[in-house]
mmCIF file of C-alpha atoms in Angstrom:
data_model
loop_
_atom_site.group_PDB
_atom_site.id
_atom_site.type_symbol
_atom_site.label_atom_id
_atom_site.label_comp_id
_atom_site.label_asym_id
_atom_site.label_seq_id
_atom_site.Cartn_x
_atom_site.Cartn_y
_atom_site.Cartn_z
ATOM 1 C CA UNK Q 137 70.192 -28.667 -41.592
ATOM 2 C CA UNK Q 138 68.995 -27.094 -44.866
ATOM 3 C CA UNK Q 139 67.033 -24.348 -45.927
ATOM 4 C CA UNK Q 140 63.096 -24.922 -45.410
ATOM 5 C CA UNK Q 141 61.643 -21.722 -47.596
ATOM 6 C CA UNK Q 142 57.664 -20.413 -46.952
ATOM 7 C CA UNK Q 143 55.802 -17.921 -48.656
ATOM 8 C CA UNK Q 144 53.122 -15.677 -47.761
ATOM 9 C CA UNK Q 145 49.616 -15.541 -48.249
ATOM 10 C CA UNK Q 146 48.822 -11.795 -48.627
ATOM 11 C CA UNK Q 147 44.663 -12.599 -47.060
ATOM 12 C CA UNK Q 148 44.022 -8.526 -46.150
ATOM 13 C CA UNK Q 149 45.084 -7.521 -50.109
ATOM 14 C CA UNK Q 150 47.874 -6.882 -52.467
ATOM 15 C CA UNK Q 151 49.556 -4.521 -54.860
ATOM 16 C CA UNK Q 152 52.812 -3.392 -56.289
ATOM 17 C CA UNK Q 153 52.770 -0.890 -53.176
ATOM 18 C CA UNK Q 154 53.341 -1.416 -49.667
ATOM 19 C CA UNK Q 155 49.559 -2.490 -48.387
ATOM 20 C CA UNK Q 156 49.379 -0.790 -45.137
ATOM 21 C CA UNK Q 157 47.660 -3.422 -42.975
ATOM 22 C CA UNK Q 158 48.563 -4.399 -39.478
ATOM 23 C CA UNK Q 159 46.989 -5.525 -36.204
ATOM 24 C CA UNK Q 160 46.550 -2.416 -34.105
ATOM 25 C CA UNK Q 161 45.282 -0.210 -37.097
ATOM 26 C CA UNK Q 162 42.527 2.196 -36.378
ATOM 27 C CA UNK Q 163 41.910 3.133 -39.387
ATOM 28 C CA UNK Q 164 41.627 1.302 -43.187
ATOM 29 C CA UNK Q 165 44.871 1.584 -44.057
ATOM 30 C CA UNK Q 166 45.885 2.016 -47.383
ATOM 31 C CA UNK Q 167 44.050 0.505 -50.162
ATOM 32 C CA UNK Q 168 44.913 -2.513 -51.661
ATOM 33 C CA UNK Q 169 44.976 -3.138 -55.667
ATOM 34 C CA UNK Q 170 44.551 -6.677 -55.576
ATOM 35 C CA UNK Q 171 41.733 -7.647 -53.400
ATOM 36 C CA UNK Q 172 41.954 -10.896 -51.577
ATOM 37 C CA UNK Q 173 39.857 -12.763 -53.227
ATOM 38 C CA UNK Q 174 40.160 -16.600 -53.779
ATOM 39 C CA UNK Q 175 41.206 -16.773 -57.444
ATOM 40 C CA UNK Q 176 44.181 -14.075 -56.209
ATOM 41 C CA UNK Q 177 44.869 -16.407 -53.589
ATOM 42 C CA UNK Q 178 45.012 -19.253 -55.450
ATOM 43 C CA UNK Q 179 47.067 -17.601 -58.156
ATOM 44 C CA UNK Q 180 49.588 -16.973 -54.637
ATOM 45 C CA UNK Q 181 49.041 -20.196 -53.217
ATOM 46 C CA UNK Q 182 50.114 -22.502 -56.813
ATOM 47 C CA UNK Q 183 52.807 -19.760 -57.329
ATOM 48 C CA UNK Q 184 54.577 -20.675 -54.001
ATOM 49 C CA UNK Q 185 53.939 -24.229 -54.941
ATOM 50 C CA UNK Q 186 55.174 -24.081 -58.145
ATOM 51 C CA UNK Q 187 58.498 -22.529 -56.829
ATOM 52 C CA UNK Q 188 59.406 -24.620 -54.424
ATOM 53 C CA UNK Q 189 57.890 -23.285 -51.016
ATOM 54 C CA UNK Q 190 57.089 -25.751 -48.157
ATOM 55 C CA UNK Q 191 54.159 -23.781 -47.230
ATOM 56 C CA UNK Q 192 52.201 -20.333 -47.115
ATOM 57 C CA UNK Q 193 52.069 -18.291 -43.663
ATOM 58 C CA UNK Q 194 48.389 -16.752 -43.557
ATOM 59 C CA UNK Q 195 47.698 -14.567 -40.899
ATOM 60 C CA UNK Q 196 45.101 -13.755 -38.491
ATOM 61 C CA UNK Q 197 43.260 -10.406 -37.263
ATOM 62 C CA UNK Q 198 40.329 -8.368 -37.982
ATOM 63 C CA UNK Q 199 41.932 -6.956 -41.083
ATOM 64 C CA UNK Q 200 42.162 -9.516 -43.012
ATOM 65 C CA UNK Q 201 40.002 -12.924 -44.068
ATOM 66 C CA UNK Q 202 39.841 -16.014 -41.316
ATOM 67 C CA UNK Q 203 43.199 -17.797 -42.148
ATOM 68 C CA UNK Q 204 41.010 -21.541 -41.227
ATOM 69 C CA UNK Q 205 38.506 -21.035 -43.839
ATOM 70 C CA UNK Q 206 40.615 -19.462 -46.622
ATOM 71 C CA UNK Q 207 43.591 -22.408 -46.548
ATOM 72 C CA UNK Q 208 40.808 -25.023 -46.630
ATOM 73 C CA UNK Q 209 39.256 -23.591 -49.503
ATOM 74 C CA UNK Q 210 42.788 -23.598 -51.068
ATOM 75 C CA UNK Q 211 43.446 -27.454 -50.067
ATOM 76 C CA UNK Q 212 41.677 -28.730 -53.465
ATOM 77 C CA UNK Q 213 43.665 -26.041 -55.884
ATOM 78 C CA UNK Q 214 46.914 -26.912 -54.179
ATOM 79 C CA UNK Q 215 48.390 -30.527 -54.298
ATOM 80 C CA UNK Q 216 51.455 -30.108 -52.095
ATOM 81 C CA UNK Q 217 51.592 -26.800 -50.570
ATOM 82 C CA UNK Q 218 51.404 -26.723 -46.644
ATOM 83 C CA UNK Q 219 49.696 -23.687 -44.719
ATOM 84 C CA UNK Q 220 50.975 -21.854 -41.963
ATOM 85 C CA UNK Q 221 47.624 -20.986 -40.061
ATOM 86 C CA UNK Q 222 47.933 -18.213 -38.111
ATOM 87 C CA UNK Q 223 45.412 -18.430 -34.837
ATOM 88 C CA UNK Q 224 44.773 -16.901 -31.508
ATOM 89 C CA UNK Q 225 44.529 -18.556 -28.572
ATOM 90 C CA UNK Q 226 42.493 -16.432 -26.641
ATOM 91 C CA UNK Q 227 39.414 -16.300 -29.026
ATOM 92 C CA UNK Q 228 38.781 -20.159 -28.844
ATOM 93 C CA UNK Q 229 39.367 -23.261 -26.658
ATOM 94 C CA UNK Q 230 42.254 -25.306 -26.397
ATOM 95 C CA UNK Q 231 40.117 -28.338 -26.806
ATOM 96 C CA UNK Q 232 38.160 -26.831 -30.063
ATOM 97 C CA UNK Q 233 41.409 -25.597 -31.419
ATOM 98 C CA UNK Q 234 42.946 -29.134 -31.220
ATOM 99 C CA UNK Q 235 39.936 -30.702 -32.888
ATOM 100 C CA UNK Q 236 39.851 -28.349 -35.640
ATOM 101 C CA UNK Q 237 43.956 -29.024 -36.009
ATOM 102 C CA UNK Q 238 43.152 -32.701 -36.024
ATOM 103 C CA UNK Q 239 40.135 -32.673 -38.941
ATOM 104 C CA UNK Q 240 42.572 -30.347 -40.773
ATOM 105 C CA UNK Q 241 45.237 -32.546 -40.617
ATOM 106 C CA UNK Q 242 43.076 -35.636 -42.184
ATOM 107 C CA UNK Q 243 40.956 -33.818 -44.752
ATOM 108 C CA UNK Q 244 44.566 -32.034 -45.578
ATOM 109 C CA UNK Q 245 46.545 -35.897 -45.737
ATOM 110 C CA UNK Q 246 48.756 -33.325 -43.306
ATOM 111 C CA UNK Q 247 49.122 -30.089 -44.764
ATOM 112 C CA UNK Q 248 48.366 -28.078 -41.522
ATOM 113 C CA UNK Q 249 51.151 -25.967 -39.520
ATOM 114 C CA UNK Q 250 49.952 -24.075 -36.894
ATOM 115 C CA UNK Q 251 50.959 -20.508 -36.081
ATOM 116 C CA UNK Q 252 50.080 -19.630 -32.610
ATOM 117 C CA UNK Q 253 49.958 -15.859 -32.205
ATOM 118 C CA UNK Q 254 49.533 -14.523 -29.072
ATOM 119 C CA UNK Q 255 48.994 -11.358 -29.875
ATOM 120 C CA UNK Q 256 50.325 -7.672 -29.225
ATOM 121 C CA UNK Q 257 48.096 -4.955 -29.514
ATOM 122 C CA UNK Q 258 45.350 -4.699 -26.972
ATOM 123 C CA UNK Q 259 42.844 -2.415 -29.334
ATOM 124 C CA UNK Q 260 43.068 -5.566 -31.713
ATOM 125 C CA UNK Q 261 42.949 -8.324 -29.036
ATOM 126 C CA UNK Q 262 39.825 -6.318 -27.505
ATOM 127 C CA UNK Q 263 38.297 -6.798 -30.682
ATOM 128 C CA UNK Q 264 38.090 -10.470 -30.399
ATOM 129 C CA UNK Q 265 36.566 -10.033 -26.507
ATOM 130 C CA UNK Q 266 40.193 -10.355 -24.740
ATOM 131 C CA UNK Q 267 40.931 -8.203 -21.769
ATOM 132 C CA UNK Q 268 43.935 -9.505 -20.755
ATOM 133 C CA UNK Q 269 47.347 -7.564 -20.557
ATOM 134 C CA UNK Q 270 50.424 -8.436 -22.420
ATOM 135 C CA UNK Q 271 52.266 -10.917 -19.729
ATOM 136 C CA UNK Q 272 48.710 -13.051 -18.873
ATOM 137 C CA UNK Q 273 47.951 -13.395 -22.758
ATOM 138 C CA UNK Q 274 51.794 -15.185 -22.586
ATOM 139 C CA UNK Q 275 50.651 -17.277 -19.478
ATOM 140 C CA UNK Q 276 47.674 -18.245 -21.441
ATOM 141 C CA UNK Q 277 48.950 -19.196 -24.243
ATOM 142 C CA UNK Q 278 51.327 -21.702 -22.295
ATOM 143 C CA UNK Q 279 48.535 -22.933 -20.927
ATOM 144 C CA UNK Q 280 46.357 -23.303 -23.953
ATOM 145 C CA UNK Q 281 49.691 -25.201 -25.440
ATOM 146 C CA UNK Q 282 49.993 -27.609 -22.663
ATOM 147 C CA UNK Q 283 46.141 -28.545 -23.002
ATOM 148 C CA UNK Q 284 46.483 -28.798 -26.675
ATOM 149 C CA UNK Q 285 49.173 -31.159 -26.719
ATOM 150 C CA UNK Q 286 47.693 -33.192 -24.102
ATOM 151 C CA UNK Q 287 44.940 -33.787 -25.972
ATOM 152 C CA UNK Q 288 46.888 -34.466 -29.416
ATOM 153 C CA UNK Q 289 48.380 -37.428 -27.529
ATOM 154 C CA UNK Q 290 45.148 -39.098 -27.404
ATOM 155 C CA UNK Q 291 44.343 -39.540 -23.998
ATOM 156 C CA UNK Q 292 41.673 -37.586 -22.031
ATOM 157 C CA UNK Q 293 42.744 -34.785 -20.031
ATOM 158 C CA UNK Q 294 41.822 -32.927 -16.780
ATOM 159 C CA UNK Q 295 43.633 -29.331 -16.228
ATOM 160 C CA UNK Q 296 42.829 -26.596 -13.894
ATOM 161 C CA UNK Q 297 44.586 -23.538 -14.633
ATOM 162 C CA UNK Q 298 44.215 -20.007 -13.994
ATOM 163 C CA UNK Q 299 43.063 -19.450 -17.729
ATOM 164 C CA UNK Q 300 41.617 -22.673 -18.845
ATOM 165 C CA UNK Q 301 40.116 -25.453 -16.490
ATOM 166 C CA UNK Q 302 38.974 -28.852 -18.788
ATOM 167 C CA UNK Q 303 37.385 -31.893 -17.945
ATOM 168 C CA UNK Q 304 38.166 -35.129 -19.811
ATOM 169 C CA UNK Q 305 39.274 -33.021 -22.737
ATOM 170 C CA UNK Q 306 39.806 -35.533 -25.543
ATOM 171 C CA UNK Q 307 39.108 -36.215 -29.590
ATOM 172 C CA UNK Q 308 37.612 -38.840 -31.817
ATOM 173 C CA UNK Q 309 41.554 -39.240 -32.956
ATOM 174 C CA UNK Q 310 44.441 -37.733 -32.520
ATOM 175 C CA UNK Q 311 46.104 -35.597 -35.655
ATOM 176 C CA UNK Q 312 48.133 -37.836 -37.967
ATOM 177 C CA UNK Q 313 51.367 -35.927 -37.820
ATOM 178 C CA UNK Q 314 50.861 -34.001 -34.952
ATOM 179 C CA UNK Q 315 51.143 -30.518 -36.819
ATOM 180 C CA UNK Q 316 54.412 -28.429 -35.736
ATOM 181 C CA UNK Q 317 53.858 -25.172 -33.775
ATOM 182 C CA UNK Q 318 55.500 -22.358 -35.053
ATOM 183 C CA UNK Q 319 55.625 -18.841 -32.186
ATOM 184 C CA UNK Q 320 56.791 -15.638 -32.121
ATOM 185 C CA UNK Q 321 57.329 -13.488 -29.276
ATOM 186 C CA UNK Q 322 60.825 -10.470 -28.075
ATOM 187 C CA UNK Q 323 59.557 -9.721 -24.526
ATOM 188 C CA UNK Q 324 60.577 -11.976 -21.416
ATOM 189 C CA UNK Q 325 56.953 -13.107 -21.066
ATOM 190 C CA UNK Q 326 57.367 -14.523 -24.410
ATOM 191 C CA UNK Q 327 60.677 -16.501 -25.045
ATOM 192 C CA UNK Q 328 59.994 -18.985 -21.868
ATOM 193 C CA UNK Q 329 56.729 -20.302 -23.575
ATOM 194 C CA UNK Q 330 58.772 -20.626 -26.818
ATOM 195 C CA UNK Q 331 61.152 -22.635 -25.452
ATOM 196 C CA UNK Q 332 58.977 -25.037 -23.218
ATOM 197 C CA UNK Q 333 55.956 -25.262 -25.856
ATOM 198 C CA UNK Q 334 57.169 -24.235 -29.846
ATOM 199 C CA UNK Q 335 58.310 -26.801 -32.558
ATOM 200 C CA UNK Q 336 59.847 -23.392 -34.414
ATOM 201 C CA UNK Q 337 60.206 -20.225 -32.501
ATOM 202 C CA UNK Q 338 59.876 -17.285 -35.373
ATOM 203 C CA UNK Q 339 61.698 -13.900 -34.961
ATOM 204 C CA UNK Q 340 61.047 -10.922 -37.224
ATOM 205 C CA UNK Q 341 64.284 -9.563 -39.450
ATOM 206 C CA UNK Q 342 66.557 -7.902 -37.583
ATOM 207 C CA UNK Q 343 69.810 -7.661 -37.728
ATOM 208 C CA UNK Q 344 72.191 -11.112 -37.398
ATOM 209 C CA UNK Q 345 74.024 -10.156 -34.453
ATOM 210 C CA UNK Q 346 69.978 -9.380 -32.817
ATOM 211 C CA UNK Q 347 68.797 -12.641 -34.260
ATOM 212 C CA UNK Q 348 71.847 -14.659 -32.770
ATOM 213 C CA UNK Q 349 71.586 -13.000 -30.023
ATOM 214 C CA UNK Q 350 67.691 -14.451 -29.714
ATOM 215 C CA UNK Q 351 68.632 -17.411 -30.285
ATOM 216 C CA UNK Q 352 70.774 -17.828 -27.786
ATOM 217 C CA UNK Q 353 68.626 -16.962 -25.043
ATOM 218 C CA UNK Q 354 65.675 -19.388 -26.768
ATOM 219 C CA UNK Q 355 68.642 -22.136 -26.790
ATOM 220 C CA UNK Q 356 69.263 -21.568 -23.477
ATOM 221 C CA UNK Q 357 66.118 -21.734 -21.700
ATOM 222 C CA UNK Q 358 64.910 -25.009 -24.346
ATOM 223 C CA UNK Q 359 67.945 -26.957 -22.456
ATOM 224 C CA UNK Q 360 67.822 -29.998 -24.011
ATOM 225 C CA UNK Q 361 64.469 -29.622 -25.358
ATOM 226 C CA UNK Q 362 64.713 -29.363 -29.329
ATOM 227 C CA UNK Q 363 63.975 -26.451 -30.858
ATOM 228 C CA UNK Q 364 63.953 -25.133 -34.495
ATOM 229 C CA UNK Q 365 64.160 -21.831 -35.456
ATOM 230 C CA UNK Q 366 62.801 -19.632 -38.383
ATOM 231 C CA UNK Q 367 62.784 -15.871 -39.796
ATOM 232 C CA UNK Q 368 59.494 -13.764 -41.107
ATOM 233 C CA UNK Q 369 61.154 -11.216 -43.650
ATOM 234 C CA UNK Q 370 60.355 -9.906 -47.271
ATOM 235 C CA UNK Q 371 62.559 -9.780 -50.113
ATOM 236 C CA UNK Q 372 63.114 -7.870 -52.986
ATOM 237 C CA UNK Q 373 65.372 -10.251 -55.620
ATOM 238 C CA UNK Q 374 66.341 -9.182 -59.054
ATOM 239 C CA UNK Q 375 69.127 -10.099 -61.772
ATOM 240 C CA UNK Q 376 71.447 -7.197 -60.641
ATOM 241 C CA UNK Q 377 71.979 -5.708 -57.027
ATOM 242 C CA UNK Q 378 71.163 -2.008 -58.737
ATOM 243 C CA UNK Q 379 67.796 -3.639 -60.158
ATOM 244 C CA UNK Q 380 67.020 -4.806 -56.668
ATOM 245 C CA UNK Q 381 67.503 -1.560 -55.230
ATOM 246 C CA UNK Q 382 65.769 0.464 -57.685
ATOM 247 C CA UNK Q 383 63.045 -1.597 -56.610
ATOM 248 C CA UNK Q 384 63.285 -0.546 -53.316
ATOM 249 C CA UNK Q 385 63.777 2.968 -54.148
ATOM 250 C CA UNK Q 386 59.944 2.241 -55.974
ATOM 251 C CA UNK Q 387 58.295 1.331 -52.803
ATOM 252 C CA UNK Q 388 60.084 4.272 -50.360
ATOM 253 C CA UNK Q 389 58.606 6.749 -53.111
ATOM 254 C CA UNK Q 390 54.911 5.301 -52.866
ATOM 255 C CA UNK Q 391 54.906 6.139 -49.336
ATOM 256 C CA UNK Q 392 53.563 9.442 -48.037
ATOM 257 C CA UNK Q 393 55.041 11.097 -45.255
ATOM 258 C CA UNK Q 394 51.351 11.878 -43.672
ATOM 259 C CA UNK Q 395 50.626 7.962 -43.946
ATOM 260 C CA UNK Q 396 54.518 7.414 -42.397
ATOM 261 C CA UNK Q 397 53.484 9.285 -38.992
ATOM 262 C CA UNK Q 398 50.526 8.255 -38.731
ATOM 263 C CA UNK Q 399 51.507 4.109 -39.122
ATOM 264 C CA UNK Q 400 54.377 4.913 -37.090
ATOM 265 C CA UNK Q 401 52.494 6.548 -34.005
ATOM 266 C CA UNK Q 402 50.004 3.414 -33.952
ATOM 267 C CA UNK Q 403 53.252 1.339 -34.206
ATOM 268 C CA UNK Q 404 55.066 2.821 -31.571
ATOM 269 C CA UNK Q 405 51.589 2.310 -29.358
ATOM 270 C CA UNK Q 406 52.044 -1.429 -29.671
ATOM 271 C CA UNK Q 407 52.656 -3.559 -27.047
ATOM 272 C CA UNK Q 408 54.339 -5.723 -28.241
ATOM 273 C CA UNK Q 409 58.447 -5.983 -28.036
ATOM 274 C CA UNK Q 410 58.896 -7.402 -31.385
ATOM 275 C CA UNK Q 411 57.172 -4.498 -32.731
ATOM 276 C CA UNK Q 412 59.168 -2.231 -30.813
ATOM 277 C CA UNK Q 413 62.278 -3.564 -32.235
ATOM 278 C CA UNK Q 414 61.408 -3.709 -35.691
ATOM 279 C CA UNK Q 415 60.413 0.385 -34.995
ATOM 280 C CA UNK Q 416 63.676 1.250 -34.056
ATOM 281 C CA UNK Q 417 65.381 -0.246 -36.672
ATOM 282 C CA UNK Q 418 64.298 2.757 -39.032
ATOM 283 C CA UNK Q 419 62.994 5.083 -36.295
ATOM 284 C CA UNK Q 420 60.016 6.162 -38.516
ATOM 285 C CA UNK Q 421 62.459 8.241 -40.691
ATOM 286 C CA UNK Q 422 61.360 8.650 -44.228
ATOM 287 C CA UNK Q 423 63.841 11.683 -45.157
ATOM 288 C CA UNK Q 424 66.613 8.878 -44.665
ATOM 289 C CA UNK Q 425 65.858 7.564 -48.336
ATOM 290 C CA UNK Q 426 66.436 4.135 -49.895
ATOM 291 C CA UNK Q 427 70.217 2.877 -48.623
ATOM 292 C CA UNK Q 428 69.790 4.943 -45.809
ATOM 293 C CA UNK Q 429 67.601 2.838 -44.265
ATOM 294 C CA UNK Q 430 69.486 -0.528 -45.024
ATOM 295 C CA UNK Q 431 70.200 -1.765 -41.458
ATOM 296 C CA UNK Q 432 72.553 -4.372 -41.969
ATOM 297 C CA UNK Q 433 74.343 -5.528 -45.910
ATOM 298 C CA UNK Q 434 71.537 -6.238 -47.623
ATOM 299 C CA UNK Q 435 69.140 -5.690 -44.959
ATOM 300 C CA UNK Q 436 66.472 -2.926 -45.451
ATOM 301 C CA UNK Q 437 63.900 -1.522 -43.047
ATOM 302 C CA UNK Q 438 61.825 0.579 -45.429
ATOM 303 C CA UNK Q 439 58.666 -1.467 -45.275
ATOM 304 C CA UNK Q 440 58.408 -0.969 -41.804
ATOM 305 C CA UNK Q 441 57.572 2.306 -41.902
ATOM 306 C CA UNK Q 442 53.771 1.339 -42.727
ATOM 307 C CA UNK Q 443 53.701 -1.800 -42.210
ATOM 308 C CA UNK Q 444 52.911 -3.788 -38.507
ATOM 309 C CA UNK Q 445 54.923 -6.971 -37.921
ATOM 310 C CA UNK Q 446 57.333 -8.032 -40.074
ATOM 311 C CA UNK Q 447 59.138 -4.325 -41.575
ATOM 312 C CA UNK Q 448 62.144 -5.393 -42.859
ATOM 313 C CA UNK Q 449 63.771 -7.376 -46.483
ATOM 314 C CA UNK Q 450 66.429 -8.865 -48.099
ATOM 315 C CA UNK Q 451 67.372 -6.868 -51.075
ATOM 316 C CA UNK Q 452 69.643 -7.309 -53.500
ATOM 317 C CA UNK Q 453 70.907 -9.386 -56.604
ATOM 318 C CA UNK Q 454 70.088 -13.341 -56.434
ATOM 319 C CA UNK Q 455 73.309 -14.230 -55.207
ATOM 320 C CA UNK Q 456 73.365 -11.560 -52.758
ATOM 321 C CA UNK Q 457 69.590 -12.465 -50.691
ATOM 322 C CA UNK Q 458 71.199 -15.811 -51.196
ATOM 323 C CA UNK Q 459 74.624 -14.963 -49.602
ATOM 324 C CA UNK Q 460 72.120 -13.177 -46.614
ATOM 325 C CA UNK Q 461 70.095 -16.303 -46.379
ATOM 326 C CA UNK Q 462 73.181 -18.635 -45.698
ATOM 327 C CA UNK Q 463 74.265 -15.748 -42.773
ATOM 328 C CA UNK Q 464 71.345 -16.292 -41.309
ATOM 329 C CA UNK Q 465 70.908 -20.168 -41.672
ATOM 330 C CA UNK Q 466 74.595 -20.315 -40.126
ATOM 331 C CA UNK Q 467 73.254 -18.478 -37.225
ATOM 332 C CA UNK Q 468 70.838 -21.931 -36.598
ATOM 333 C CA UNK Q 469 67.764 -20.352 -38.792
ATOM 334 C CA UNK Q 470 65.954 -22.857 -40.936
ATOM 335 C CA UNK Q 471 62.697 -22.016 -41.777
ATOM 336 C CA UNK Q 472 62.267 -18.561 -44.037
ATOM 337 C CA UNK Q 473 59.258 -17.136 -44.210
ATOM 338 C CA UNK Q 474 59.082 -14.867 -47.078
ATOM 339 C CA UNK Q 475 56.994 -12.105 -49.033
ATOM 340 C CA UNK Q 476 57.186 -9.247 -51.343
ATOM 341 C CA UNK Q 477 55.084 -6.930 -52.829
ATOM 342 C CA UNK Q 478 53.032 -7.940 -55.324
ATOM 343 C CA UNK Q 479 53.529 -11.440 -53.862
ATOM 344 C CA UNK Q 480 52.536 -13.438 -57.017
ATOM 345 C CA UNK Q 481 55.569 -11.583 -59.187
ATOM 346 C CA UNK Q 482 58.026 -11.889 -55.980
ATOM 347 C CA UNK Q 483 57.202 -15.388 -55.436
ATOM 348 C CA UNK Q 484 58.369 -16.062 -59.202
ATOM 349 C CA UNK Q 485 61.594 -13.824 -58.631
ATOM 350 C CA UNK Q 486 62.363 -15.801 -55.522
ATOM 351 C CA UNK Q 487 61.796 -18.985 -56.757
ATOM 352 C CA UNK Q 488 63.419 -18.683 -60.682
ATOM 353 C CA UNK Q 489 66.347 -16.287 -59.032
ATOM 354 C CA UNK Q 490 67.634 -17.071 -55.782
ATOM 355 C CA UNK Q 491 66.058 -20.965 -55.111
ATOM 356 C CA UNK Q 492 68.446 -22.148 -57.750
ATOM 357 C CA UNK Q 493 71.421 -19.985 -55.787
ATOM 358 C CA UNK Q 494 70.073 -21.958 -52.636
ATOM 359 C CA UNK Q 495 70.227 -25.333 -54.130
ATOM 360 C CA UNK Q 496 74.423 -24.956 -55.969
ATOM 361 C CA UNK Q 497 74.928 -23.768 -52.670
ATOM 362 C CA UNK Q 498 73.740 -27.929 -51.074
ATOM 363 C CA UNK Q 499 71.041 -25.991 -48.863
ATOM 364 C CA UNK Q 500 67.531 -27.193 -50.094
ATOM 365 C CA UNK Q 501 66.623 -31.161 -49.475
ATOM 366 C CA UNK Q 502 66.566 -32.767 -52.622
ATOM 367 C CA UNK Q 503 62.587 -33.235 -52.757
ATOM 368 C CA UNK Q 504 62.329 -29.469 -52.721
ATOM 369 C CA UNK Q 505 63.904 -29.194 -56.138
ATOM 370 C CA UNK Q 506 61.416 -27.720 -58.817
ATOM 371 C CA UNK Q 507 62.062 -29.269 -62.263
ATOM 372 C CA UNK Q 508 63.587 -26.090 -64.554
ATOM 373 C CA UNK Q 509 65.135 -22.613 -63.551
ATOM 374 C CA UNK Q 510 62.781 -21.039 -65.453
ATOM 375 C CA UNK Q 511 58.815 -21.769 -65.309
ATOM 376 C CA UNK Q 512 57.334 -18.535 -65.901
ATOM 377 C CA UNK Q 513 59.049 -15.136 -66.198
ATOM 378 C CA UNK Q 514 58.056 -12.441 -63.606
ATOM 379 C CA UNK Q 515 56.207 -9.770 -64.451
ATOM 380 C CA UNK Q 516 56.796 -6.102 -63.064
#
């Protein structure tokens, strides 16, 4: 089992701060240097190509651009990159949403992975039109899932469900590979869908002893179904440990302790259990400053404190994310899904500093090997 790296395609802005953008926000958030337009994106999207990355996650919500129409417009600037599409179920039908995986998949020569986000907020779900509390959007989505492979296996298909009922559901042709399902989901609604219905169940960055933990309980209700398993997290890489840190130290200071409380009291107003956990990790503490809010070695919660989802990163020298990387990929974690702020000078940093640690170390597949240590230096 080896190391499968992602990086992040940053669709709702960037900068060299911490963009506050999430989900359930009810207000702007904070402004964004780099706007997401498509030459920024593509300057991302070849960046993570260039380094290495099997694909880009690109998310989905009403703060940031459609993830299905920015990726395609990306497919004829990229030549091997794969996209992570992040979707909803509960905004279109199974049956549509396994059509428009299937043309992806040929106009892409199979580039497509398939996010399926079920979503945790109900001021951002009700957005899209969806009424539905926190367990049915779970029972959905398992139902949406079933449908959706059904139909991938190219034969028609009749379902009556509670959520969707289909008649001779079916395609011109099926998707040519079948693109993986990646899912995320804490709560007890969640992890049974995960294990009957995901190619890769996705967990934020907590803690290894948490993430084990997870595991275990996906493991166990998968049986003898298989399973992979992957991590969403930042990082923050540099030459030296104290470089990495200082780094850090950068973003804490950016933050303002009115736009702390007021991220953290729409954060704590989240449904969903993930989001929970990735809250108390810091508890919304600013005055605990940079090391203070390092959660496990290397592990640091800082950029949870305005940011939704995914709040936590791997700091430290190359050898040291790398030495976090292999504790977590000895836990059964394969897939990394990775970002940093800006994400075009992080992806470089990752890439040039601790991809080459990766691959000494026998933990990247040989055709993930990038020709030279050293394509561009980082900037920043």
């Amino acid at each position: 089992m080896s190391v499968v790296p992602h990086w992040f395609l940053p669709t709702s802005g960037d900068g060299r701060t911490v963009v506050e953008r999430f989900h359930a926000s009810r207000s702007p958030g904070g402004p964004a240097s780099r706007g997401p337009d498509i030459d920024y994106l593509e300057q991302v999207a070849v960046a993570a190509e260039r380094n290495g990355f099997e694909g880009v996650l690109t998310p989905t919500g009403t703060w940031c651009e459609d993830a299905w129409l920015t990726t395609a417009a990306l497919l004829s600037r990229t030549s091997r990159l794969k996209f992570l599409v992040a979707f909803r179920p509960g905004v279109l039908s199974p049956t549509l949403a396994a059509q428009m995986a299937a043309t992806y998949q040929r106009i892409s020569r199979g580039r497509l992975l398939l996010n399926v986000v079920t979503g945790g907020d109900s001021l951002e779900q009700r957005r899209f039109g969806d009424w539905l509390d926190h367990d049915q959007r779970y029972a959905r989505t398992d139902e949406f899932l079933h449908v959706v492979r059904e139909v991938w296996a190219g034969r028609p298909v009749d379902f009556a469900g509670e959520h969707y009922q289909v008649a001779g559901a079916t395609l011109s042709a099926p998707p040519d590979p079948v693109p993986p399902i990646y899912f995320g989901g804490s709560s007890d609604a969640a992890l049974p869908v995960a294990a009957r219905r995901a190619d890769v169940y996705l967990t934020w960055g907590e803690p290894p002893a948490l993430v084990a933990e997870k595991i275990g309980r996906v493991r166990a209700l998968a049986g003898d179904r298989p399973i992979r398993f992957g991590i969403r997290v930042h990082t923050i890489s540099r030459d030296t440990s104290a470089e990495a840190w200082r780094e850090a130290g950068k973003l804490l200071e950016a933050l303002d302790p009115v736009q702390v409380e007021r991220a953290q009291e729409q954060l704590r107003a989240s449904q969903s259990v993930g989001q929970q956990r990735m809250v108390a990790l810091h508890g919304g503490d600013l005055s605990k400053g940079v090391r203070g809010l390092e959660v496990h070695p290397g592990l640091w919660a800082g950029i949870g404190l305005v940011r939704g989802g995914a709040g936590t990163a791997l700091v430290g020298s190359h050898a040291e994310v790398a030495d976090l990387i292999e504790e977590y990929h000895a836990l059964g974690v394969e897939e990394f899904v990775l970002s940093g702020y800006p994400h075009l000078e992080e992806a470089y940093w990752f890439g040039e500093g601790v991809r080459p640690e990766l691959a000494r170390r026998g933990l990247l597949r040989a055709e993930r090997a990038v020709p030279g240590d050293a394509v561009l230096t980082p900037t920043g």
